[in-house]
Short mmCIF file of C-alpha atoms and ligand atoms in Angstrom, two decimals:
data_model
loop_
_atom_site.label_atom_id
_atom_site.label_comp_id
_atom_site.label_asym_id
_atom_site.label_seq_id
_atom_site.Cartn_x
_atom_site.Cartn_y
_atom_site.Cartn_z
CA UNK A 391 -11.81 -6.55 -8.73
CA UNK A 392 -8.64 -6.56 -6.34
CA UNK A 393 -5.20 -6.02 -7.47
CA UNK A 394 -4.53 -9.22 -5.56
CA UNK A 395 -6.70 -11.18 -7.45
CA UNK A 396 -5.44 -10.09 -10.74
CA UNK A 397 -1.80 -10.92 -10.14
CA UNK A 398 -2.74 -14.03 -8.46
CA UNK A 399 -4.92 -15.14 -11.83
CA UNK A 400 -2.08 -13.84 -13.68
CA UNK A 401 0.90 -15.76 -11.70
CA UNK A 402 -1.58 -19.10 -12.09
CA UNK A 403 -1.78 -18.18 -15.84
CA UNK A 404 1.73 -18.26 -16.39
CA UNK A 405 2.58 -21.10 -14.48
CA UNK A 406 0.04 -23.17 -16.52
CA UNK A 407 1.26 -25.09 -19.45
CA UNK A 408 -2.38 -26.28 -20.40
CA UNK A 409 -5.05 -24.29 -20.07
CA UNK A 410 -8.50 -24.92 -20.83
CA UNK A 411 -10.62 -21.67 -21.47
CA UNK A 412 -14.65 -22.80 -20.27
CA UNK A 413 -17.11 -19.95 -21.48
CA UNK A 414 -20.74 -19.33 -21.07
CA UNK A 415 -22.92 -16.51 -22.42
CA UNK A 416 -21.34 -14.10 -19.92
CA UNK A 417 -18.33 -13.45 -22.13
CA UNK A 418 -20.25 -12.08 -24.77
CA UNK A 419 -22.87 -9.64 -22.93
CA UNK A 420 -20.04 -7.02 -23.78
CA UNK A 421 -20.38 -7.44 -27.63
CA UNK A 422 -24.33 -6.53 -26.77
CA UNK A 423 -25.75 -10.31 -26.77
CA UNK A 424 -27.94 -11.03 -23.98
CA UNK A 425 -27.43 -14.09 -21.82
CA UNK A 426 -29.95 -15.79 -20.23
CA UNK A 427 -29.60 -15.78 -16.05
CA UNK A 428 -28.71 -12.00 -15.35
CA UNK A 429 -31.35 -9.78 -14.82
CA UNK A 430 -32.93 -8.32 -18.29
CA UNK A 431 -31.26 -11.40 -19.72
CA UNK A 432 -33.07 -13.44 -22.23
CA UNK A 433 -34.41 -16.09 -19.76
CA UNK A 434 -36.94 -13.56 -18.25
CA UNK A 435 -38.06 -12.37 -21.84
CA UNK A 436 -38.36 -15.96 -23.04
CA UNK A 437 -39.27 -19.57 -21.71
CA UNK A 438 -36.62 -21.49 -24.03
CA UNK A 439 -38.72 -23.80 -26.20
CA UNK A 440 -37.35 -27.21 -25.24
CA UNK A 441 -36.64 -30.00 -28.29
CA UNK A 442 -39.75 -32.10 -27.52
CA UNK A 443 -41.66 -29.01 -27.90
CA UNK A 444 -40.12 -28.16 -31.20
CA UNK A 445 -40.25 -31.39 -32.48
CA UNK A 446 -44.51 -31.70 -31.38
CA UNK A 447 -45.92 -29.17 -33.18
CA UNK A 448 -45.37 -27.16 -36.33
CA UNK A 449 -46.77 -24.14 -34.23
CA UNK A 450 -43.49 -23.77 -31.86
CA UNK A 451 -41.06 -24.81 -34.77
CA UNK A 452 -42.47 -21.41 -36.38
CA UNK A 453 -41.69 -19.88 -32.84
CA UNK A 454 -38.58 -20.97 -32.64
CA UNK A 455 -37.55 -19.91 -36.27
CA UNK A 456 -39.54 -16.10 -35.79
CA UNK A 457 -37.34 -15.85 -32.52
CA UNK A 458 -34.27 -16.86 -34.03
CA UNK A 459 -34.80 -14.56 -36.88
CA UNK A 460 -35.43 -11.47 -34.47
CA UNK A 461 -32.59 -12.42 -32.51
CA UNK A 462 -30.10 -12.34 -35.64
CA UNK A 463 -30.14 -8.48 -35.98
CA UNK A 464 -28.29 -8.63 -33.21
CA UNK A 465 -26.13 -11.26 -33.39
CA UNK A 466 -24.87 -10.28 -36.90
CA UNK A 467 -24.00 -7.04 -35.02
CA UNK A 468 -22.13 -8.56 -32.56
CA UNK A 469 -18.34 -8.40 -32.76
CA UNK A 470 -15.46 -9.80 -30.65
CA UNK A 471 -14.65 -7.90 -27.35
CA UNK A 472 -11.84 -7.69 -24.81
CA UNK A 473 -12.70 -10.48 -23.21
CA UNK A 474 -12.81 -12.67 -26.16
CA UNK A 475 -9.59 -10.53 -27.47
CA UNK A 476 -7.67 -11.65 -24.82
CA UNK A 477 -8.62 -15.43 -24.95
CA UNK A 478 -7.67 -15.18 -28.30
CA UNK A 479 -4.27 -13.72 -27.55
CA UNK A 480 -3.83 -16.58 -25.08
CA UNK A 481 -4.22 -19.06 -27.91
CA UNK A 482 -1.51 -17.57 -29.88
CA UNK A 483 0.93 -17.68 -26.83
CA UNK A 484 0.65 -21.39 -27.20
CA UNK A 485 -1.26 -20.74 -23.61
CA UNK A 486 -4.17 -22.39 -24.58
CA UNK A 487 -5.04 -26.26 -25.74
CA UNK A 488 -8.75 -25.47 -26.61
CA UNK A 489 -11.72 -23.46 -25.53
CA UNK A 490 -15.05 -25.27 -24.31
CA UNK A 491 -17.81 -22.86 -25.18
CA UNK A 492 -21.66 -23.11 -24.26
CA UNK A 493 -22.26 -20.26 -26.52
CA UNK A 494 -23.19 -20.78 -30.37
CA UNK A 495 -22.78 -17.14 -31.26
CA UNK A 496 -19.29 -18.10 -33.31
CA UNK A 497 -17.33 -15.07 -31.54
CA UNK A 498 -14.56 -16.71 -30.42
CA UNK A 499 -13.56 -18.28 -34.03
CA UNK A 500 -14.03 -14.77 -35.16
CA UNK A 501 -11.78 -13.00 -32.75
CA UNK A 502 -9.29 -15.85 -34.05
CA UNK A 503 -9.09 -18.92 -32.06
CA UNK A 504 -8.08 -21.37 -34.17
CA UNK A 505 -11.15 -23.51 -35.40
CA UNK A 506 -9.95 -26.67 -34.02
CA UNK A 507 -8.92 -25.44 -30.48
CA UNK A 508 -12.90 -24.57 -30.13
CA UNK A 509 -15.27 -26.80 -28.38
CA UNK A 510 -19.22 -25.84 -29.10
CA UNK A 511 -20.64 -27.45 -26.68
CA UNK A 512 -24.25 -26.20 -27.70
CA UNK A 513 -23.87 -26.11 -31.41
CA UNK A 514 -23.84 -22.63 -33.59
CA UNK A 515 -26.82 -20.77 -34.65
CA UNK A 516 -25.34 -19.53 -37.94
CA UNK A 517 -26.19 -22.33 -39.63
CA UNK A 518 -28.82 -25.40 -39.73
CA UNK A 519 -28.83 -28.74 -40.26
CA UNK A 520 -31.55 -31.72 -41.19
CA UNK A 521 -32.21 -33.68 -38.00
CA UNK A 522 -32.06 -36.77 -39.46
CA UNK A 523 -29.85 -37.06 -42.25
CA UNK A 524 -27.43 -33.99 -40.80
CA UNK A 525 -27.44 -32.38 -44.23
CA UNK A 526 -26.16 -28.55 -43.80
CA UNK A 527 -27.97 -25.89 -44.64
CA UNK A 528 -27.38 -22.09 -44.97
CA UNK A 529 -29.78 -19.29 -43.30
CA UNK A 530 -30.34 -16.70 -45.99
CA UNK A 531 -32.61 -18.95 -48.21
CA UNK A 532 -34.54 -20.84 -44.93
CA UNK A 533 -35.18 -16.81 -43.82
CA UNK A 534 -36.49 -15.66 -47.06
CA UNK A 535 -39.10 -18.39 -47.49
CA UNK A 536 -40.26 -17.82 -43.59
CA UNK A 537 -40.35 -14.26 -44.28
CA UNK A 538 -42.62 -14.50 -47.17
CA UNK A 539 -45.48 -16.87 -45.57
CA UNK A 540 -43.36 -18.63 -42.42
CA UNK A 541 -42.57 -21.83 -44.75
CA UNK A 542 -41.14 -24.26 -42.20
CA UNK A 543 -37.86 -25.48 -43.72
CA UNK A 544 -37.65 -29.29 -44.58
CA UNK A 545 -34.77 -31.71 -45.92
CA UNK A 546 -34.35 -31.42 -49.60
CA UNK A 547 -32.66 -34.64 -49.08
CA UNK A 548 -34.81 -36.66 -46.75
CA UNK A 549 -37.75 -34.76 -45.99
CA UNK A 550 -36.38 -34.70 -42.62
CA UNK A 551 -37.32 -31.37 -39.84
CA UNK A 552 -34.30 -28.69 -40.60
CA UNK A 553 -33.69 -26.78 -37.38
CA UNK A 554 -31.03 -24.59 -36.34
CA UNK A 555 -27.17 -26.52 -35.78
CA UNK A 556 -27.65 -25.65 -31.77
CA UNK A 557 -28.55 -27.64 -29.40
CA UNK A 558 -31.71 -27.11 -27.28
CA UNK A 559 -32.91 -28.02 -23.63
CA UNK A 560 -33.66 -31.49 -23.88
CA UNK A 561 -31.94 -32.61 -27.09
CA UNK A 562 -28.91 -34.92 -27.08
CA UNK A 563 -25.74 -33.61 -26.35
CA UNK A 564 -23.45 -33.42 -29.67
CA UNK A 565 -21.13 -37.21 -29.11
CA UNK A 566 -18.01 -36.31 -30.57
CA UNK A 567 -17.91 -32.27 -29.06
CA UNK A 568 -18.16 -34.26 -25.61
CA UNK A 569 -15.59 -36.33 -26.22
CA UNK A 570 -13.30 -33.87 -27.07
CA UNK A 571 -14.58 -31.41 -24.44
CA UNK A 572 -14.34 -34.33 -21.72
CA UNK A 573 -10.29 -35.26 -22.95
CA UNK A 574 -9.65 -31.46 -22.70
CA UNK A 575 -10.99 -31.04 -19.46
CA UNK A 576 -8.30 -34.11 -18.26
CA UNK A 577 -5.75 -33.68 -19.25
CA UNK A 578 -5.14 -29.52 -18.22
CA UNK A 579 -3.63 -28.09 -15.49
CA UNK A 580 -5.67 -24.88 -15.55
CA UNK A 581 -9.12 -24.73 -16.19
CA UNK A 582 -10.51 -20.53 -16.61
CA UNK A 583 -14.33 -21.02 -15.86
CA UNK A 584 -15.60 -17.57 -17.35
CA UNK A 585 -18.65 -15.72 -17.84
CA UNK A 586 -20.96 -18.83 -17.06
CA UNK A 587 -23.53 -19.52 -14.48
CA UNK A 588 -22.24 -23.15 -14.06
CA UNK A 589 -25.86 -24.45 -13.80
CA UNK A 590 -26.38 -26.23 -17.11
CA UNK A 591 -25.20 -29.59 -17.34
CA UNK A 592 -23.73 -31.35 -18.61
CA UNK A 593 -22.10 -28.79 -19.51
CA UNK A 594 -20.68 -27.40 -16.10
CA UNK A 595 -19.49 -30.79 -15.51
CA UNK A 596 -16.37 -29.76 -17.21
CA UNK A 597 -15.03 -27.68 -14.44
CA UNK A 598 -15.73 -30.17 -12.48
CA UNK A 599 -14.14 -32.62 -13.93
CA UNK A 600 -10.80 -30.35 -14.47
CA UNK A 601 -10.99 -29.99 -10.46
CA UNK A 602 -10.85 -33.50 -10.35
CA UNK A 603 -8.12 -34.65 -12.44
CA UNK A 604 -5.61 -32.24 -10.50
CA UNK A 605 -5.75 -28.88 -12.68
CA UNK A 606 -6.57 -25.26 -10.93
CA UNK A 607 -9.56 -24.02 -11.57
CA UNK A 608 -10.70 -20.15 -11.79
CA UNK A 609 -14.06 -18.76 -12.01
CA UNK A 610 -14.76 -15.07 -13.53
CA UNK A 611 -18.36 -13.93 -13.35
CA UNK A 612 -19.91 -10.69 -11.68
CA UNK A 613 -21.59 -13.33 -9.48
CA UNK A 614 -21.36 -16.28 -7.29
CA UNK A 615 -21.79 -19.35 -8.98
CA UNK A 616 -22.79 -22.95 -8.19
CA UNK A 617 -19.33 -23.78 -8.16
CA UNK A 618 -17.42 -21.26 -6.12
CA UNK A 619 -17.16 -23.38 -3.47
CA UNK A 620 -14.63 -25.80 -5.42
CA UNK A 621 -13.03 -22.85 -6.94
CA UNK A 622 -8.54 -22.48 -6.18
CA UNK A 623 -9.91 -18.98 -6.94
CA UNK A 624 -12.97 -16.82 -7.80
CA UNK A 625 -12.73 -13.32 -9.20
CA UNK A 626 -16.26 -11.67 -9.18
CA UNK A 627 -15.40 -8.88 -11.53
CA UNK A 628 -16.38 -7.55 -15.55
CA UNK A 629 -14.81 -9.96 -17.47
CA UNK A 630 -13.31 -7.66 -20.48
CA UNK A 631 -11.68 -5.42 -17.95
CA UNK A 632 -10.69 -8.53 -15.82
CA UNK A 633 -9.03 -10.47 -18.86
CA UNK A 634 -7.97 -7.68 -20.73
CA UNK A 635 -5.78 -6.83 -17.45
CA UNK A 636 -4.50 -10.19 -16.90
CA UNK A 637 -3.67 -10.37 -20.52
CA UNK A 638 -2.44 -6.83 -20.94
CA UNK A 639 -4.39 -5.90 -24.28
CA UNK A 640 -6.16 -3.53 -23.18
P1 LIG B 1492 -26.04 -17.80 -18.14
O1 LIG B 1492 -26.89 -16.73 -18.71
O2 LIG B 1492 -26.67 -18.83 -17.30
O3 LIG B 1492 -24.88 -17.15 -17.28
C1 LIG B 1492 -24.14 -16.05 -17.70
C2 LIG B 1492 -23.29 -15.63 -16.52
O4 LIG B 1492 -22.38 -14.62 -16.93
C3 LIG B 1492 -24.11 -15.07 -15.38
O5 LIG B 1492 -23.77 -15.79 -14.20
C4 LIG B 1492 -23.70 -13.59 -15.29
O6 LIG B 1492 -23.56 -13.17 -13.94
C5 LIG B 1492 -22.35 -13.59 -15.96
N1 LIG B 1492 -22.03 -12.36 -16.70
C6 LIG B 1492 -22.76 -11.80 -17.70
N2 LIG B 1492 -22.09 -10.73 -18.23
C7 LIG B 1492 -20.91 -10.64 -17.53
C8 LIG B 1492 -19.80 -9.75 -17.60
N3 LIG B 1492 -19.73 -8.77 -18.51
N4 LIG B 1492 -18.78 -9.92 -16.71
C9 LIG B 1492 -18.83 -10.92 -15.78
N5 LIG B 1492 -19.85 -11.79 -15.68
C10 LIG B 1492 -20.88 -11.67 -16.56
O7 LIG B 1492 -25.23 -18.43 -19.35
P2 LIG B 1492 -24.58 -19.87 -19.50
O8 LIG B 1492 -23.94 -20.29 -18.23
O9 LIG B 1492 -23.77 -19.78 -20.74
O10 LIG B 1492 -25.81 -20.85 -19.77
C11 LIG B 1492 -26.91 -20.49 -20.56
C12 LIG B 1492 -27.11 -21.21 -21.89
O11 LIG B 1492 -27.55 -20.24 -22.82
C13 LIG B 1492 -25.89 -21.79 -22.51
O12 LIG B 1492 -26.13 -23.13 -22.62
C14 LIG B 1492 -25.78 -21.16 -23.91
O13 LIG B 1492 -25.84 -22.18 -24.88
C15 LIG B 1492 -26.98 -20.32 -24.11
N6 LIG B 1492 -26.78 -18.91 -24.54
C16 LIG B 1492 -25.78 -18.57 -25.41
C17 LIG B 1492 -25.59 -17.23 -25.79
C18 LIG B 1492 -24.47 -16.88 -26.74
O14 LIG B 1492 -24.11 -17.69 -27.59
N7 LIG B 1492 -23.87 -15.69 -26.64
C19 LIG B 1492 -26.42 -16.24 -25.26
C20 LIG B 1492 -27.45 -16.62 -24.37
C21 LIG B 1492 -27.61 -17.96 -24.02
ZN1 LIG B 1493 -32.27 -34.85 -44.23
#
């Protein structure tokens, strides 16, 4: 990362009156969670199960739950890091109207964005809901029943399929998160693209969108993207050092 590139992000940073934060897994490799395109990442472990799979058969619902489950150890470990740190410290400057996140791992809440400035884009895995009626429910209980004889969870209300509160490949986007995402991504005048590989959509059509309506718009990942080529600026750097630079937390 250049010196350059740091005081340039920083000058467009304080500039900005409205910035929009966009993150993908990327910002939370650093608090040990895999993401899914770099190399080792979960993508070549996995083939994600896609929702008309899930729904099909009771065979890849129990997939789904026994990789969830084995992927929890290590989400429960995860804390905040630098990266995340130094969004959050953005937020309290006032910096910040909301973040749009694709990830459902809860960090930024819990390095202490403000609930309501944060987007999920693809839902939060520490909690499920009934597909149908939309009827919350908690993890512990849903685990300790699979654990025993993998008892698929159902609706105490409705009878309806319970599945994790994200959002898989090939299941509708969440109405009123896009909304809010898409009003966000309009009305800024700096959108920070960080830590994503700006290849899911709709999802990356935020950035895009930003571009669009007149804001700035800077991407942060160790790699190229799909959309450096619409970029006011591209830093190809870590983004904890990165952001914990610009920010000055470090
Ligand atoms: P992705 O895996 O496609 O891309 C992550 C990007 O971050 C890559 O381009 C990689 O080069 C970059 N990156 C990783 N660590 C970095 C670091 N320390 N510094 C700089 N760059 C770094 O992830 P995506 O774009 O978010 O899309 C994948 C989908 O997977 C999302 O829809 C998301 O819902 C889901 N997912 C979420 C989590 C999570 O919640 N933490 C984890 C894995 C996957
Ligand atoms: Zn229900």
């Amino acid at each position: 990362m250049s010196e350059a590139d740091i005081e340039r992000l920083a000058e467009m940073v304080r500039q900005a009156r409205r910035v929009v934060v966009f993150t993908g897994a990327g910002i939370s490799t650093e608090s040990g969670i895999p993401d899914f395109r770099s190399p080792g990442g979960l993508w070549t472990k996995y083939k994600p199960i896609e929702f008309q799979d899930f729904m099909a058969s009771e065979e890849m619902r129990r997939e789904a739950w026994r990789r969830k489950f084995a992927m929890d150890d290590t989400m429960k470990q995860a804390a905040p890091n630098r990266g995340h740190r130094a969004v959050a410290q953005l937020a309290t400057r006032g910096k910040i109207t909301h973040v749009i996140t694709q990830n459902i791992d809860g960090l930024h809440q819990a390095s202490g964005v403000p609930d309501e400035k944060v987007i999920e884009l693809h839902g939060n895995t520490t909690y499920a809901r009934c597909l149908d009626c939309h009827e919350r429910y908690e993890l512990a209980p849903i685990k300790q029943a699979f654990e025993k004889d993998e008892t698929l969870p159902a609706c105490t209300k409705c009878d309806g399929i319970v599945k994790t509160a994200t959002i898989s490949f090939g299941q509708a986007m969440p109405e009123l998160e896009m909304a809010r995402a898409q009003e966000a991504a309009v009305s800024c005048d700096l959108l920070l693209a960080i830590g994503s590989s700006l290849v899911v959509y709709p999802a990356a059509g935020f950035p895009i969108m930003a571009k669009r309506g007149g804001a700035g718009l800077v991407i942060l990942n160790r790699e190229p993207t799909d959309l450096d080529a619409i970029a006011d600026l591209v830093i190809n750097a870590e983004i904890g050092d990165t952001l914990g630079t610009v920010v000055g937390n470090n």
